[in-house]
CSV table of C-alpha atoms in Angstrom, one decimal:
chain,number,residue,atom,x,y,z
A,1,MET,CA,94.5,229.7,-66.7
A,2,GLN,CA,92.7,231.7,-69.4
A,3,LYS,CA,92.6,235.5,-69.1
A,4,SER,CA,89.3,237.2,-68.3
A,5,ALA,CA,88.0,240.7,-68.8
A,6,ILE,CA,84.9,242.6,-67.8
A,7,GLY,CA,82.7,243.6,-70.6
A,8,ILE,CA,80.1,246.4,-70.3
A,9,ASP,CA,77.6,247.1,-73.1
A,10,LEU,CA,75.8,250.4,-72.5
A,11,GLY,CA,72.3,250.7,-74.0
A,12,GLY,CA,69.6,253.4,-73.8
A,13,THR,CA,67.4,251.4,-71.4
A,14,ALA,CA,69.7,248.7,-70.0
A,15,ILE,CA,73.4,248.1,-69.3
A,16,LYS,CA,74.6,244.6,-69.9
A,17,GLY,CA,77.7,243.2,-68.2
A,18,ALA,CA,79.6,239.9,-68.3
A,19,ILE,CA,83.0,238.3,-67.6
A,20,ILE,CA,84.5,237.6,-71.0
A,21,GLY,CA,87.2,235.0,-71.3
A,22,GLU,CA,89.3,234.0,-74.3
A,23,ARG,CA,86.5,231.7,-75.5
A,24,GLY,CA,83.5,233.9,-74.7
A,25,ILE,CA,81.1,234.6,-71.9
A,26,GLU,CA,82.0,233.1,-68.5
A,27,GLY,CA,78.8,232.6,-66.4
A,28,VAL,CA,75.8,234.8,-67.1
A,29,VAL,CA,75.1,238.2,-68.6
A,30,THR,CA,73.9,240.6,-65.9
A,31,ARG,CA,71.5,243.6,-66.7
A,32,VAL,CA,70.8,246.8,-64.8
A,33,PRO,CA,68.7,249.8,-65.8
A,34,THR,CA,70.6,252.6,-67.5
A,35,GLU,CA,68.4,255.4,-66.0
A,36,ALA,CA,69.5,257.7,-68.8
A,37,HIS,CA,66.9,260.3,-67.8
A,38,LYS,CA,68.8,260.9,-64.6
A,39,GLY,CA,71.8,262.2,-66.5
A,40,GLY,CA,75.4,261.2,-67.2
A,41,GLN,CA,76.6,260.9,-63.7
A,42,GLN,CA,73.9,258.4,-62.8
A,43,VAL,CA,74.7,256.3,-65.8
A,44,LEU,CA,78.3,256.2,-64.8
A,45,ASP,CA,77.4,255.3,-61.3
A,46,ASN,CA,75.3,252.4,-62.6
A,47,ILE,CA,78.2,251.2,-64.7
A,48,LEU,CA,80.5,251.3,-61.6
A,49,GLY,CA,77.9,249.4,-59.6
A,50,LEU,CA,77.6,246.7,-62.3
A,51,ILE,CA,81.3,246.2,-62.5
A,52,SER,CA,81.4,245.9,-58.7
A,53,GLU,CA,78.6,243.3,-58.8
A,54,LEU,CA,80.3,241.3,-61.5
A,55,ILE,CA,83.6,241.2,-59.5
A,56,GLU,CA,81.8,240.3,-56.3
A,57,ASP,CA,79.7,237.5,-58.0
A,58,SER,CA,82.8,236.0,-59.5
A,59,GLY,CA,84.4,235.4,-56.1
A,60,ARG,CA,87.7,236.7,-57.5
A,61,PRO,CA,89.7,239.8,-56.7
A,62,SER,CA,89.6,242.7,-59.2
A,63,SER,CA,93.3,242.1,-59.8
A,64,SER,CA,92.6,238.8,-61.4
A,65,PHE,CA,91.0,240.6,-64.4
A,66,ILE,CA,93.0,242.0,-67.2
A,67,GLY,CA,90.8,245.1,-67.6
A,68,VAL,CA,87.4,246.5,-68.4
A,69,GLY,CA,86.0,247.0,-71.9
A,70,ILE,CA,83.0,249.3,-72.6
A,71,GLY,CA,80.9,249.6,-75.6
A,72,THR,CA,78.9,252.9,-75.6
A,73,PRO,CA,76.7,254.9,-77.9
A,74,GLY,CA,78.6,257.8,-79.4
A,75,PHE,CA,82.2,258.5,-79.8
A,76,VAL,CA,85.0,258.0,-77.3
A,77,GLY,CA,88.2,260.1,-77.3
A,78,SER,CA,91.6,258.5,-76.7
A,79,ASP,CA,91.5,259.6,-73.0
A,80,GLY,CA,88.1,257.9,-72.4
A,81,THR,CA,85.9,261.1,-72.7
A,82,ILE,CA,82.6,260.8,-74.5
A,83,LEU,CA,82.9,263.3,-77.4
A,84,GLY,CA,79.2,263.2,-78.5
A,85,GLY,CA,76.9,261.2,-80.7
A,86,ALA,CA,74.9,259.7,-77.9
A,87,GLU,CA,71.6,261.6,-78.2
A,88,ASN,CA,69.7,258.9,-76.4
A,89,LEU,CA,71.8,259.5,-73.2
A,90,PRO,CA,71.2,263.1,-72.0
A,91,GLY,CA,74.3,264.5,-70.3
A,92,TRP,CA,76.6,261.6,-71.4
A,93,LYS,CA,78.7,263.8,-73.6
A,94,GLY,CA,81.7,265.0,-71.7
A,95,THR,CA,81.7,262.0,-69.2
A,96,GLN,CA,85.1,260.7,-68.4
A,97,LEU,CA,85.1,256.9,-68.3
A,98,TYR,CA,88.6,255.8,-67.7
A,99,GLY,CA,89.6,257.7,-64.5
A,100,PRO,CA,86.7,256.8,-62.2
A,101,ILE,CA,86.8,253.0,-63.2
A,102,THR,CA,90.6,252.8,-62.8
A,103,LYS,CA,90.5,254.7,-59.5
A,104,ARG,CA,87.9,252.4,-58.0
A,105,PHE,CA,89.0,249.0,-59.3
A,106,GLY,CA,92.6,249.5,-60.2
A,107,LEU,CA,92.0,248.2,-63.8
A,108,GLY,CA,92.8,249.6,-67.2
A,109,VAL,CA,89.8,250.5,-69.4
A,110,SER,CA,89.3,250.5,-73.1
A,111,ALA,CA,86.1,252.0,-74.6
A,112,ALA,CA,84.7,252.4,-78.1
A,113,ASN,CA,81.4,253.0,-79.9
A,114,ASP,CA,79.2,250.0,-79.1
A,115,VAL,CA,78.5,249.0,-82.7
A,116,THR,CA,82.1,249.4,-83.6
A,117,ALA,CA,83.1,247.1,-80.8
A,118,VAL,CA,81.0,244.3,-82.3
A,119,ALA,CA,83.6,244.1,-85.1
A,120,LEU,CA,86.1,242.9,-82.4
A,121,ALA,CA,83.5,240.4,-81.1
A,122,GLU,CA,83.3,238.9,-84.6
A,123,LEU,CA,87.1,238.8,-84.9
A,124,MET,CA,87.7,237.1,-81.6
A,125,PHE,CA,84.7,234.9,-81.3
A,126,GLY,CA,82.7,234.8,-84.6
A,127,ALA,CA,82.9,235.2,-88.3
A,128,GLY,CA,86.3,236.9,-88.2
A,129,ARG,CA,88.2,234.1,-86.5
A,130,GLY,CA,91.4,233.2,-88.3
A,131,VAL,CA,91.9,236.5,-90.1
A,132,LYS,CA,93.4,239.9,-89.2
A,133,ASN,CA,91.6,242.4,-91.4
A,134,LEU,CA,87.8,242.8,-91.6
A,135,VAL,CA,85.0,245.3,-91.9
A,136,CYS,CA,81.7,244.8,-90.2
A,137,PHE,CA,78.4,246.3,-91.3
A,138,ALA,CA,75.6,246.1,-88.7
A,139,LEU,CA,72.2,246.6,-90.4
A,140,GLY,CA,69.6,247.6,-87.7
A,141,THR,CA,67.5,250.7,-87.1
A,142,GLY,CA,70.6,252.5,-88.7
A,143,VAL,CA,73.8,251.1,-90.2
A,144,GLY,CA,76.8,250.9,-87.9
A,145,GLY,CA,80.0,249.0,-88.2
A,146,GLY,CA,83.7,248.7,-87.4
A,147,ILE,CA,87.1,248.2,-89.0
A,148,VAL,CA,89.7,245.8,-87.8
A,149,THR,CA,93.2,246.1,-89.3
A,150,ASP,CA,96.1,243.8,-88.4
A,151,GLY,CA,94.0,242.3,-85.6
A,152,LYS,CA,93.3,245.7,-84.0
A,153,LEU,CA,90.2,247.8,-83.9
A,154,TYR,CA,90.8,250.9,-85.9
A,155,LYS,CA,89.4,253.9,-84.0
A,156,GLY,CA,90.9,256.8,-85.9
A,157,THR,CA,92.6,259.9,-84.5
A,158,HIS,CA,89.6,261.0,-82.5
A,159,GLY,CA,87.9,257.7,-81.8
A,160,MET,CA,85.3,258.3,-84.6
A,161,ALA,CA,86.4,255.8,-87.2
A,162,GLY,CA,84.1,253.0,-88.5
A,163,GLU,CA,81.1,255.1,-89.5
A,164,VAL,CA,80.5,252.9,-92.5
A,165,GLY,CA,76.7,253.7,-92.4
A,166,HIS,CA,77.5,257.3,-93.6
A,167,ILE,CA,79.4,256.4,-96.7
A,168,VAL,CA,77.6,258.3,-99.4
A,169,VAL,CA,76.4,255.9,-102.1
A,170,GLU,CA,74.1,258.2,-104.1
A,171,THR,CA,75.0,261.8,-104.9
A,172,GLY,CA,72.1,264.1,-103.9
A,173,GLY,CA,70.3,261.1,-102.5
A,174,ILE,CA,68.0,260.7,-99.5
A,175,PRO,CA,68.8,263.3,-96.7
A,176,CYS,CA,70.4,261.7,-93.7
A,177,THR,CA,70.2,262.7,-90.0
A,178,CYS,CA,74.0,263.3,-90.1
A,179,GLY,CA,73.5,266.2,-92.5
A,180,GLN,CA,74.7,264.4,-95.7
A,181,LYS,CA,72.6,263.1,-98.5
A,182,GLY,CA,72.6,259.6,-99.9
A,183,CYS,CA,74.2,257.7,-97.0
A,184,VAL,CA,74.0,254.0,-97.2
A,185,GLU,CA,72.1,254.0,-93.9
A,186,ARG,CA,69.1,255.7,-95.7
A,187,TYR,CA,68.8,252.6,-97.9
A,188,ALA,CA,70.1,249.5,-96.2
A,189,SER,CA,68.9,250.0,-92.6
A,190,ALA,CA,65.6,248.6,-91.4
A,191,THR,CA,64.3,252.2,-91.4
A,192,GLY,CA,65.6,252.9,-94.9
A,193,ILE,CA,64.1,249.7,-96.3
A,194,VAL,CA,60.7,250.4,-94.8
A,195,ASN,CA,60.7,254.0,-96.1
A,196,MET,CA,61.6,252.8,-99.6
A,197,ALA,CA,58.8,250.2,-99.5
A,198,VAL,CA,56.2,252.8,-98.5
A,199,GLU,CA,57.4,255.2,-101.2
A,200,MET,CA,57.5,252.5,-103.9
A,201,ALA,CA,54.1,251.1,-102.9
A,202,ALA,CA,52.6,254.6,-103.1
A,203,GLY,CA,54.0,255.1,-106.6
A,204,ALA,CA,53.2,251.6,-107.9
A,205,GLY,CA,51.5,251.4,-111.3
A,206,ASP,CA,48.4,249.5,-112.3
A,207,GLY,CA,50.5,246.5,-113.2
A,208,GLU,CA,52.1,246.4,-109.7
A,209,LEU,CA,49.0,246.3,-107.5
A,210,THR,CA,50.0,243.2,-105.6
A,211,GLU,CA,48.9,242.0,-102.1
A,212,PHE,CA,52.1,243.5,-100.8
A,213,VAL,CA,51.4,246.9,-102.3
A,214,SER,CA,47.9,246.9,-100.9
A,215,LEU,CA,49.1,246.0,-97.4
A,216,VAL,CA,51.8,248.7,-97.4
A,217,ARG,CA,49.3,251.4,-98.6
A,218,LYS,CA,46.7,250.4,-96.1
A,219,ASN,CA,49.0,250.3,-93.0
A,220,PRO,CA,52.3,252.1,-93.8
A,221,VAL,CA,53.1,252.7,-90.1
A,222,GLU,CA,53.0,248.9,-89.5
A,223,VAL,CA,55.4,247.9,-92.2
A,224,THR,CA,58.6,246.2,-91.0
A,225,SER,CA,61.7,245.0,-92.8
A,226,LYS,CA,60.7,241.4,-91.7
A,227,MET,CA,57.3,241.8,-93.4
A,228,ILE,CA,59.0,243.1,-96.6
A,229,TYR,CA,61.3,240.1,-96.7
A,230,GLU,CA,58.4,237.7,-96.3
A,231,TYR,CA,57.2,239.1,-99.6
A,232,VAL,CA,60.6,239.0,-101.1
A,233,ALA,CA,60.5,235.3,-100.4
A,234,LYS,CA,57.2,235.2,-102.4
A,235,ALA,CA,58.9,237.0,-105.3
A,236,ASP,CA,56.6,240.0,-105.1
A,237,PRO,CA,57.9,242.4,-107.8
A,238,VAL,CA,57.6,245.6,-105.7
A,239,ALA,CA,59.2,243.9,-102.6
A,240,LEU,CA,62.0,242.7,-104.9
A,241,LYS,CA,62.5,246.2,-106.2
A,242,VAL,CA,63.0,247.4,-102.6
A,243,HIS,CA,65.3,244.6,-101.8
A,244,ASN,CA,67.5,245.1,-104.9
A,245,ARG,CA,67.8,248.8,-104.3
A,246,ALA,CA,68.8,248.3,-100.7
A,247,CYS,CA,71.4,245.6,-101.7
A,248,ASP,CA,72.7,247.7,-104.6
A,249,MET,CA,73.4,250.6,-102.2
A,250,LEU,CA,74.9,248.4,-99.6
A,251,GLY,CA,77.0,246.7,-102.2
A,252,ARG,CA,78.3,250.1,-103.2
A,253,ALA,CA,79.4,250.8,-99.6
A,254,VAL,CA,80.9,247.3,-99.3
A,255,GLY,CA,82.8,247.9,-102.6
A,256,VAL,CA,84.2,251.2,-101.3
A,257,MET,CA,85.6,249.5,-98.1
A,258,ILE,CA,87.0,246.5,-100.1
A,259,ASN,CA,88.8,248.9,-102.5
A,260,ALA,CA,90.1,251.1,-99.7
A,261,LEU,CA,91.2,248.4,-97.2
A,262,SER,CA,91.4,245.0,-99.1
A,263,PRO,CA,90.1,243.1,-96.0
A,264,ASP,CA,90.1,239.4,-95.6
A,265,ARG,CA,86.4,239.5,-94.9
A,266,VAL,CA,83.4,241.7,-94.8
A,267,VAL,CA,80.9,240.7,-92.2
A,268,LEU,CA,77.2,241.6,-92.5
A,269,GLY,CA,75.2,241.5,-89.3
A,270,GLY,CA,72.3,243.2,-87.5
A,271,GLY,CA,68.6,242.5,-87.3
A,272,VAL,CA,68.0,243.0,-91.0
A,273,MET,CA,70.2,240.1,-91.8
A,274,MET,CA,67.7,237.8,-90.2
A,275,ALA,CA,66.2,237.7,-93.7
A,276,GLY,CA,68.9,235.2,-94.5
A,277,ASP,CA,71.0,234.4,-97.5
A,278,VAL,CA,68.9,236.4,-99.9
A,279,ILE,CA,70.5,239.6,-98.7
A,280,LEU,CA,74.0,238.1,-98.5
A,281,GLU,CA,74.0,236.7,-102.0
A,282,THR,CA,72.5,239.8,-103.6
A,283,VAL,CA,75.0,242.1,-101.8
A,284,LYS,CA,77.8,239.9,-103.1
A,285,SER,CA,76.6,240.3,-106.7
A,286,TYR,CA,76.3,244.1,-106.4
A,287,ALA,CA,79.6,244.6,-104.5
A,288,ALA,CA,81.4,242.8,-107.3
A,289,ARG,CA,80.3,245.6,-109.6
A,290,HIS,CA,81.6,248.3,-107.3
A,291,CYS,CA,85.2,247.4,-106.6
A,292,TRP,CA,88.3,246.2,-108.4
A,293,PRO,CA,87.9,242.5,-109.3
A,294,ALA,CA,91.3,241.5,-108.2
A,295,ILE,CA,90.6,242.7,-104.7
A,296,PHE,CA,87.1,241.4,-104.6
A,297,GLU,CA,88.3,237.9,-105.5
A,298,ARG,CA,90.5,237.9,-102.4
A,299,CYS,CA,87.8,239.0,-99.9
A,300,GLU,CA,85.0,236.9,-98.4
A,301,ILE,CA,81.6,238.5,-97.7
A,302,VAL,CA,80.0,236.4,-94.8
A,303,PRO,CA,77.2,236.6,-92.3
A,304,ALA,CA,77.9,237.6,-88.7
A,305,GLN,CA,77.9,234.9,-86.1
A,306,MET,CA,77.4,236.9,-83.0
A,307,GLY,CA,73.9,237.0,-81.5
A,308,GLU,CA,72.1,239.2,-79.0
A,309,ASP,CA,75.2,239.3,-76.7
A,310,ALA,CA,77.5,240.6,-79.4
A,311,GLY,CA,77.7,244.0,-77.7
A,312,VAL,CA,78.9,242.8,-74.3
A,313,MET,CA,81.3,240.3,-76.0
A,314,GLY,CA,82.7,243.1,-78.2
A,315,ALA,CA,83.2,245.2,-75.1
A,316,GLY,CA,85.2,242.4,-73.4
A,317,ALA,CA,87.1,242.0,-76.7
A,318,LEU,CA,88.2,245.6,-76.4
A,319,ALA,CA,89.9,244.8,-73.1
A,320,HIS,CA,91.5,241.6,-74.4
A,321,GLU,CA,92.8,243.5,-77.4
A,322,GLN,CA,94.5,246.2,-75.3
A,323,PHE,CA,95.4,244.4,-72.1
A,324,GLY,CA,95.5,240.7,-72.9
C-alpha cells in the first residue's frame, strides 16, 4: 500500500489541499477561501478545517497518513513559526503551524515557502525525477525557487534558503523591493520583462518604430509578458532586445547556482515559461557564458513539468521527504 500525505498550499485568496501519494494527487484538489483579511488565526483555522475535510472525505483515519506538508508565503522557522515575508497575509507572521496541527490530528508537519516547495514537486513527480540535486527557478510575478541537495530540500539555518530571485546579476542595477539593486527578479520575472519593454519602447529610435513599440507606447499598462513573447515570435527587434536582456540576466543567476552547487539539473518553470523553448534555449546559451564549462557540461537545464497544482504537490512532497 502506497504512503499518502496531506498537502496544503496556502495562497493569498485560496487554500488548496489534496491527498498526495507517492505517484501524485489521489482524488481531487479541494479549495477553501483564505480569508486573509481576518488575520492569521482565521487563516490557521481555515487550514485546520481543510485538513479535517480532506481526512473525512478520504474515509480513512488520520493515523493512515504519514504527515502534513504545507507550502506558505514567507519564511518558516525550524519550529514551524512564520518568520515573515508574507505581506499578503496580514497577521501571519509569528503564527505557529506545527503545534496546532499535531495536537488536533496527531500528525507530524513539515512546512516551507510555497515556491521553494515546488522544487520538491519537480524532484518527486516532474522534471527532477531520477536525480538528487537540482535548482528550480519559478518565473512568475516575481522570481522564486528552491534548492534540492542529495534528495532533500535545502532550507538553510533559518528556513530562508532558496531565494534565487534575489541573486544580484547587475551591480547598481534596477532597485528591488528587497532593498538590493540588480536582482534577477527585476529582469526575468513577468513584472521585470514588462517594465523593460515599456522602458525600451519609450527609448526606441527612429529605426525601431515597429508595431510592437507603437502598441507598448499607446497602452503601457496593458502590456504583458505573453504579448511581448508574441512579438518575439515575430522577430520584432525591440521585443527581441527585451527577451535577450531578460535571458542574459537569468543566465547569470543560473550560472551562479551551477558554479556553486554543480546540480544535476536546473529546472525553469512559472508562467513566463509558457512562452516555450525560446526562453529555455536562450537561457542555456547565456548560462554557458557565466559558469565554468566543465560544470556546465554536466548539468541539464530543462523546463518544469508541474502545472497549476505544483504548489499542493510540493507541499505533499515536503511530508513525504520528512516522514515517508
